[in-house]
Amino acid sequence: MANIDDLVTTLAQDAAAVKPAPHPFLLCFQWMGAAAVYLALALAISGPRPDLLDRFHQTWFAAEIAALLGVFIVTSLSTALLAFPDLHQKRRLAFAPVAAFALFVGVMFLAWRADNPPSPLPVHSFECTLSIALMTLLPAAWAFYSLRRFASTHYRLAGSTALLSAFSVGALWLRLHEDTNSIAHLVEWHYLPMLVIGLAGLWLGKVLLKW
Amino acid sequence: MTEQNDNLETLMRRSLAGDQRAYAALLHETTRLLRPFLAKRLSIAGEVDDLMQEILLSIHKARHTYDGNRPYKPWVYAIAKFRLQDHLRVHYSDQLRHALDFDELEEYLLEPVTESLMSYESISGEVDKLPEKQAMILRFLHQDGYTAREVAEKTGMTESAVKVAAHRAYKVLRKKLER
């Protein structure tokens, strides 16, 4: 008990004024803003797919992009909430990515059914996953760097959502850049790797965000 | 109850603004609040104090994640639960690592640990390859001729722990020498 009193005295003496962390919504907007600039820059450099405007008139392409954007927004928000020990007391919102991913899977399933006769498979395969992964590096590094300044009590989950959020930026970029319409290819090389990324995030969260 | 909550939130807001007295009062209040929570989940009083210190340090490290605009208790309990889980995880993994078969242990604790059929010198090379603690215990027991109780006093371990460590070392050595 005496040790605790000593500790309290020491901590109190060390307690200078502290600037509270920004609200998670603000944090999320900052991340999304930076990601939007990054995406715009990447698209400006690599160039959008030639038929992009036409494709947006097709229901399932627009729905896929909207659902992917939804995954990005919700995982960013969830990451921001998970950065706080008490999830900023918005537990339901923190676990919203489950619903966003369910919606995304539903959209992809319907898009796959609508892709009849199936669009031809492109000649490349794993290059897509590699490109997305490379695009993911910078936003992921930034997200983890930001998260380390907080105090997540759900560090594995925070790592996973942070990586998924970064990966969805890469996936959005490639979908808007690459002239591919084969849903089978998209599922296999663009979106299924998200599962691996999610698991890698759990591990990275444990390694980098434990405090 | 609401008044106490208001009080905690006010104390935290003042602490964040750099008021050291408010911060000390808040940490004392937090200790009082968390003690029954931890005591209910941990059986040894010393453990409660150790964990409480870890929690207070964590609160100190994470205080910037509290803005003073939401209830304080859920925030502090989230940190306390997090540290408690960590503590229990380490505690149980430690126990599993040191677990021995009860029958084996009972049988072994009755045996004199300093008696050996083989000379220490003939196997000292193998002893040196053991983990540092086990090697040290065997050296004390067989090279320097101390009893298990004396080794326990020298190393700050309990007598049983010395015997268990020696027993483990014997098992490893036996396996190596049988090869």
PDB file of C-alpha atoms in Angstrom, chain B:
ATOM      1  CA  MET B   1     -23.103   7.808  -7.217  1.00  0.00           C
ATOM      2  CA  THR B   2     -23.576  10.436  -9.936  1.00  0.00           C
ATOM      3  CA  GLU B   3     -21.908  12.965  -7.693  1.00  0.00           C
ATOM      4  CA  GLN B   4     -18.906  10.667  -7.316  1.00  0.00           C
ATOM      5  CA  ASN B   5     -18.795  10.177 -11.079  1.00  0.00           C
ATOM      6  CA  ASP B   6     -18.974  13.925 -11.647  1.00  0.00           C
ATOM      7  CA  ASN B   7     -16.207  14.243  -9.143  1.00  0.00           C
ATOM      8  CA  LEU B   8     -13.978  11.746 -10.974  1.00  0.00           C
ATOM      9  CA  GLU B   9     -14.583  13.410 -14.322  1.00  0.00           C
ATOM     10  CA  THR B  10     -13.897  16.839 -12.868  1.00  0.00           C
ATOM     11  CA  LEU B  11     -10.731  15.557 -11.226  1.00  0.00           C
ATOM     12  CA  MET B  12      -9.571  14.088 -14.535  1.00  0.00           C
ATOM     13  CA  ARG B  13     -10.324  17.301 -16.423  1.00  0.00           C
ATOM     14  CA  ARG B  14      -8.293  19.250 -13.858  1.00  0.00           C
ATOM     15  CA  SER B  15      -5.517  16.657 -14.031  1.00  0.00           C
ATOM     16  CA  LEU B  16      -5.312  17.004 -17.798  1.00  0.00           C
ATOM     17  CA  ALA B  17      -4.952  20.739 -17.289  1.00  0.00           C
ATOM     18  CA  GLY B  18      -1.889  20.057 -15.131  1.00  0.00           C
ATOM     19  CA  ASP B  19      -3.392  20.192 -11.608  1.00  0.00           C
ATOM     20  CA  GLN B  20      -1.129  17.780  -9.703  1.00  0.00           C
ATOM     21  CA  ARG B  21      -3.221  17.701  -6.524  1.00  0.00           C
ATOM     22  CA  ALA B  22      -6.330  16.805  -8.505  1.00  0.00           C
ATOM     23  CA  TYR B  23      -4.346  14.084 -10.260  1.00  0.00           C
ATOM     24  CA  ALA B  24      -3.116  12.599  -6.968  1.00  0.00           C
ATOM     25  CA  ALA B  25      -6.692  12.662  -5.623  1.00  0.00           C
ATOM     26  CA  LEU B  26      -7.963  11.009  -8.808  1.00  0.00           C
ATOM     27  CA  LEU B  27      -5.384   8.225  -8.610  1.00  0.00           C
ATOM     28  CA  HIS B  28      -6.229   7.609  -4.940  1.00  0.00           C
ATOM     29  CA  GLU B  29      -9.934   7.469  -5.785  1.00  0.00           C
ATOM     30  CA  THR B  30      -9.203   5.146  -8.694  1.00  0.00           C
ATOM     31  CA  THR B  31      -7.204   2.830  -6.419  1.00  0.00           C
ATOM     32  CA  ARG B  32     -10.131   2.728  -3.986  1.00  0.00           C
ATOM     33  CA  LEU B  33     -12.519   2.036  -6.856  1.00  0.00           C
ATOM     34  CA  LEU B  34     -10.479  -0.754  -8.454  1.00  0.00           C
ATOM     35  CA  ARG B  35      -9.258  -2.576  -5.345  1.00  0.00           C
ATOM     36  CA  PRO B  36     -12.464  -4.640  -4.810  1.00  0.00           C
ATOM     37  CA  PHE B  37     -12.633  -5.368  -8.557  1.00  0.00           C
ATOM     38  CA  LEU B  38      -9.104  -6.806  -8.524  1.00  0.00           C
ATOM     39  CA  ALA B  39      -9.382  -8.485  -5.114  1.00  0.00           C
ATOM     40  CA  LYS B  40     -12.385 -10.437  -6.379  1.00  0.00           C
ATOM     41  CA  ARG B  41     -10.360 -11.785  -9.300  1.00  0.00           C
ATOM     42  CA  LEU B  42      -6.955 -12.370  -7.707  1.00  0.00           C
ATOM     43  CA  SER B  43      -6.346 -14.574  -4.701  1.00  0.00           C
ATOM     44  CA  ILE B  44      -3.061 -13.131  -3.415  1.00  0.00           C
ATOM     45  CA  ALA B  45      -3.067  -9.672  -1.822  1.00  0.00           C
ATOM     46  CA  GLY B  46       0.460  -8.920  -3.086  1.00  0.00           C
ATOM     47  CA  GLU B  47      -0.698  -9.563  -6.629  1.00  0.00           C
ATOM     48  CA  VAL B  48      -3.482  -6.993  -6.239  1.00  0.00           C
ATOM     49  CA  ASP B  49      -0.954  -4.344  -5.221  1.00  0.00           C
ATOM     50  CA  ASP B  50       1.439  -5.242  -8.042  1.00  0.00           C
ATOM     51  CA  LEU B  51      -1.311  -5.134 -10.622  1.00  0.00           C
ATOM     52  CA  MET B  52      -2.726  -1.918  -9.176  1.00  0.00           C
ATOM     53  CA  GLN B  53       0.653  -0.273  -9.728  1.00  0.00           C
ATOM     54  CA  GLU B  54       0.709  -1.459 -13.323  1.00  0.00           C
ATOM     55  CA  ILE B  55      -2.790  -0.093 -13.837  1.00  0.00           C
ATOM     56  CA  LEU B  56      -1.879   3.285 -12.356  1.00  0.00           C
ATOM     57  CA  LEU B  57       1.129   3.475 -14.677  1.00  0.00           C
ATOM     58  CA  SER B  58      -1.105   2.564 -17.629  1.00  0.00           C
ATOM     59  CA  ILE B  59      -3.610   5.244 -16.661  1.00  0.00           C
ATOM     60  CA  HIS B  60      -0.756   7.728 -16.548  1.00  0.00           C
ATOM     61  CA  LYS B  61       0.498   6.666 -19.980  1.00  0.00           C
ATOM     62  CA  ALA B  62      -2.963   6.683 -21.558  1.00  0.00           C
ATOM     63  CA  ARG B  63      -4.454   9.750 -19.866  1.00  0.00           C
ATOM     64  CA  HIS B  64      -4.352  11.743 -23.105  1.00  0.00           C
ATOM     65  CA  THR B  65      -6.958   9.332 -24.554  1.00  0.00           C
ATOM     66  CA  TYR B  66      -9.531  10.608 -22.063  1.00  0.00           C
ATOM     67  CA  ASP B  67     -11.048  13.961 -22.975  1.00  0.00           C
ATOM     68  CA  GLY B  68     -13.138  14.651 -19.863  1.00  0.00           C
ATOM     69  CA  ASN B  69     -16.388  14.647 -21.853  1.00  0.00           C
ATOM     70  CA  ARG B  70     -17.396  11.035 -21.387  1.00  0.00           C
ATOM     71  CA  PRO B  71     -17.826   8.923 -18.222  1.00  0.00           C
ATOM     72  CA  TYR B  72     -14.532   8.172 -16.505  1.00  0.00           C
ATOM     73  CA  LYS B  73     -15.385   4.767 -15.067  1.00  0.00           C
ATOM     74  CA  PRO B  74     -15.785   2.828 -18.362  1.00  0.00           C
ATOM     75  CA  TRP B  75     -12.459   4.278 -19.500  1.00  0.00           C
ATOM     76  CA  VAL B  76     -10.596   3.288 -16.344  1.00  0.00           C
ATOM     77  CA  TYR B  77     -12.240  -0.154 -16.143  1.00  0.00           C
ATOM     78  CA  ALA B  78     -11.261  -0.830 -19.768  1.00  0.00           C
ATOM     79  CA  ILE B  79      -7.624  -0.225 -18.817  1.00  0.00           C
ATOM     80  CA  ALA B  80      -7.947  -2.260 -15.601  1.00  0.00           C
ATOM     81  CA  LYS B  81      -9.492  -5.231 -17.445  1.00  0.00           C
ATOM     82  CA  PHE B  82      -6.816  -5.026 -20.129  1.00  0.00           C
ATOM     83  CA  ARG B  83      -4.007  -5.144 -17.552  1.00  0.00           C
ATOM     84  CA  LEU B  84      -5.774  -7.864 -15.559  1.00  0.00           C
ATOM     85  CA  GLN B  85      -6.057 -10.061 -18.666  1.00  0.00           C
ATOM     86  CA  ASP B  86      -2.376  -9.486 -19.400  1.00  0.00           C
ATOM     87  CA  HIS B  87      -1.476 -10.374 -15.832  1.00  0.00           C
ATOM     88  CA  LEU B  88      -3.563 -13.546 -15.848  1.00  0.00           C
ATOM     89  CA  ARG B  89      -2.202 -14.594 -19.222  1.00  0.00           C
ATOM     90  CA  VAL B  90       1.378 -14.306 -17.956  1.00  0.00           C
ATOM     91  CA  HIS B  91       0.462 -15.966 -14.656  1.00  0.00           C
ATOM     92  CA  TYR B  92      -1.169 -19.014 -16.266  1.00  0.00           C
ATOM     93  CA  SER B  93       1.428 -19.436 -18.986  1.00  0.00           C
ATOM     94  CA  ASP B  94       4.078 -19.336 -16.236  1.00  0.00           C
ATOM     95  CA  GLN B  95       2.185 -21.949 -14.254  1.00  0.00           C
ATOM     96  CA  LEU B  96       1.865 -24.207 -17.272  1.00  0.00           C
ATOM     97  CA  ARG B  97       5.547 -23.851 -18.016  1.00  0.00           C
ATOM     98  CA  HIS B  98       6.463 -24.838 -14.488  1.00  0.00           C
ATOM     99  CA  ALA B  99       3.806 -27.489 -14.109  1.00  0.00           C
ATOM    100  CA  LEU B 100       4.999 -30.936 -13.086  1.00  0.00           C
ATOM    101  CA  ASP B 101       3.178 -34.158 -12.700  1.00  0.00           C
ATOM    102  CA  PHE B 102       2.015 -34.327  -9.048  1.00  0.00           C
ATOM    103  CA  ASP B 103       2.882 -38.027  -8.621  1.00  0.00           C
ATOM    104  CA  GLU B 104       6.316 -37.432 -10.026  1.00  0.00           C
ATOM    105  CA  LEU B 105       6.828 -34.448  -7.765  1.00  0.00           C
ATOM    106  CA  GLU B 106       5.660 -36.171  -4.603  1.00  0.00           C
ATOM    107  CA  GLU B 107       7.943 -39.090  -5.295  1.00  0.00           C
ATOM    108  CA  TYR B 108      10.832 -36.789  -6.008  1.00  0.00           C
ATOM    109  CA  LEU B 109      10.493 -34.437  -3.035  1.00  0.00           C
ATOM    110  CA  LEU B 110      11.141 -37.365  -0.707  1.00  0.00           C
ATOM    111  CA  GLU B 111      14.457 -38.150  -2.391  1.00  0.00           C
ATOM    112  CA  PRO B 112      17.733 -36.555  -1.247  1.00  0.00           C
ATOM    113  CA  VAL B 113      18.817 -34.300  -4.091  1.00  0.00           C
ATOM    114  CA  THR B 114      22.501 -34.254  -3.240  1.00  0.00           C
ATOM    115  CA  GLU B 115      23.029 -37.998  -3.686  1.00  0.00           C
ATOM    116  CA  SER B 116      24.236 -39.048  -7.070  1.00  0.00           C
ATOM    117  CA  LEU B 117      25.561 -42.256  -8.530  1.00  0.00           C
ATOM    118  CA  MET B 118      27.719 -40.455 -11.000  1.00  0.00           C
ATOM    119  CA  SER B 119      30.521 -38.014 -10.200  1.00  0.00           C
ATOM    120  CA  TYR B 120      29.773 -34.402 -10.924  1.00  0.00           C
ATOM    121  CA  GLU B 121      33.101 -33.905 -12.678  1.00  0.00           C
ATOM    122  CA  SER B 122      32.282 -36.555 -15.293  1.00  0.00           C
ATOM    123  CA  ILE B 123      29.181 -34.705 -16.436  1.00  0.00           C
ATOM    124  CA  SER B 124      30.156 -31.089 -15.717  1.00  0.00           C
ATOM    125  CA  GLY B 125      30.445 -30.418 -19.447  1.00  0.00           C
ATOM    126  CA  GLU B 126      26.806 -31.369 -19.921  1.00  0.00           C
ATOM    127  CA  VAL B 127      25.796 -29.357 -16.848  1.00  0.00           C
ATOM    128  CA  ASP B 128      27.301 -26.221 -18.363  1.00  0.00           C
ATOM    129  CA  LYS B 129      25.021 -26.643 -21.374  1.00  0.00           C
ATOM    130  CA  LEU B 130      21.898 -26.491 -19.165  1.00  0.00           C
ATOM    131  CA  PRO B 131      19.932 -23.255 -18.665  1.00  0.00           C
ATOM    132  CA  GLU B 132      21.882 -20.931 -16.373  1.00  0.00           C
ATOM    133  CA  LYS B 133      19.615 -21.344 -13.341  1.00  0.00           C
ATOM    134  CA  GLN B 134      19.575 -25.148 -13.483  1.00  0.00           C
ATOM    135  CA  ALA B 135      23.339 -25.307 -14.032  1.00  0.00           C
ATOM    136  CA  MET B 136      23.917 -22.987 -11.072  1.00  0.00           C
ATOM    137  CA  ILE B 137      21.747 -25.132  -8.804  1.00  0.00           C
ATOM    138  CA  LEU B 138      23.541 -28.318  -9.813  1.00  0.00           C
ATOM    139  CA  ARG B 139      26.905 -26.659  -9.237  1.00  0.00           C
ATOM    140  CA  PHE B 140      25.837 -25.570  -5.749  1.00  0.00           C
ATOM    141  CA  LEU B 141      24.480 -29.026  -4.939  1.00  0.00           C
ATOM    142  CA  HIS B 142      27.179 -31.243  -6.388  1.00  0.00           C
ATOM    143  CA  GLN B 143      30.317 -29.187  -6.810  1.00  0.00           C
ATOM    144  CA  ASP B 144      30.070 -27.040  -3.670  1.00  0.00           C
ATOM    145  CA  GLY B 145      28.156 -29.615  -1.627  1.00  0.00           C
ATOM    146  CA  TYR B 146      25.349 -27.362  -0.373  1.00  0.00           C
ATOM    147  CA  THR B 147      22.041 -28.843   0.716  1.00  0.00           C
ATOM    148  CA  ALA B 148      18.825 -27.935  -1.111  1.00  0.00           C
ATOM    149  CA  ARG B 149      17.850 -25.680   1.799  1.00  0.00           C
ATOM    150  CA  GLU B 150      21.189 -23.853   1.652  1.00  0.00           C
ATOM    151  CA  VAL B 151      20.881 -23.411  -2.101  1.00  0.00           C
ATOM    152  CA  ALA B 152      17.368 -22.040  -1.575  1.00  0.00           C
ATOM    153  CA  GLU B 153      18.735 -19.484   0.881  1.00  0.00           C
ATOM    154  CA  LYS B 154      21.559 -18.519  -1.466  1.00  0.00           C
ATOM    155  CA  THR B 155      19.360 -18.085  -4.527  1.00  0.00           C
ATOM    156  CA  GLY B 156      16.287 -16.631  -2.850  1.00  0.00           C
ATOM    157  CA  MET B 157      14.158 -19.544  -4.097  1.00  0.00           C
ATOM    158  CA  THR B 158      12.045 -21.886  -2.012  1.00  0.00           C
ATOM    159  CA  GLU B 159      13.463 -25.276  -1.148  1.00  0.00           C
ATOM    160  CA  SER B 160      10.804 -27.006  -3.232  1.00  0.00           C
ATOM    161  CA  ALA B 161      11.611 -24.799  -6.219  1.00  0.00           C
ATOM    162  CA  VAL B 162      15.279 -25.765  -5.915  1.00  0.00           C
ATOM    163  CA  LYS B 163      14.341 -29.434  -5.799  1.00  0.00           C
ATOM    164  CA  VAL B 164      12.039 -29.085  -8.763  1.00  0.00           C
ATOM    165  CA  ALA B 165      14.672 -27.233 -10.794  1.00  0.00           C
ATOM    166  CA  ALA B 166      17.271 -29.878  -9.892  1.00  0.00           C
ATOM    167  CA  HIS B 167      14.818 -32.613 -10.829  1.00  0.00           C
ATOM    168  CA  ARG B 168      14.236 -31.023 -14.207  1.00  0.00           C
ATOM    169  CA  ALA B 169      17.965 -30.730 -14.763  1.00  0.00           C
ATOM    170  CA  TYR B 170      18.425 -34.430 -13.898  1.00  0.00           C
ATOM    171  CA  LYS B 171      15.776 -35.387 -16.401  1.00  0.00           C
ATOM    172  CA  VAL B 172      17.492 -33.430 -19.155  1.00  0.00           C
ATOM    173  CA  LEU B 173      20.874 -34.869 -18.230  1.00  0.00           C
ATOM    174  CA  ARG B 174      19.510 -38.411 -18.052  1.00  0.00           C
ATOM    175  CA  LYS B 175      18.083 -38.083 -21.545  1.00  0.00           C
ATOM    176  CA  LYS B 176      21.355 -36.732 -22.883  1.00  0.00           C
ATOM    177  CA  LEU B 177      23.469 -39.407 -21.215  1.00  0.00           C
ATOM    178  CA  GLU B 178      21.191 -42.233 -22.306  1.00  0.00           C
ATOM    179  CA  ARG B 179      21.678 -41.280 -25.946  1.00  0.00           C
TER     180      ARG B 179
END
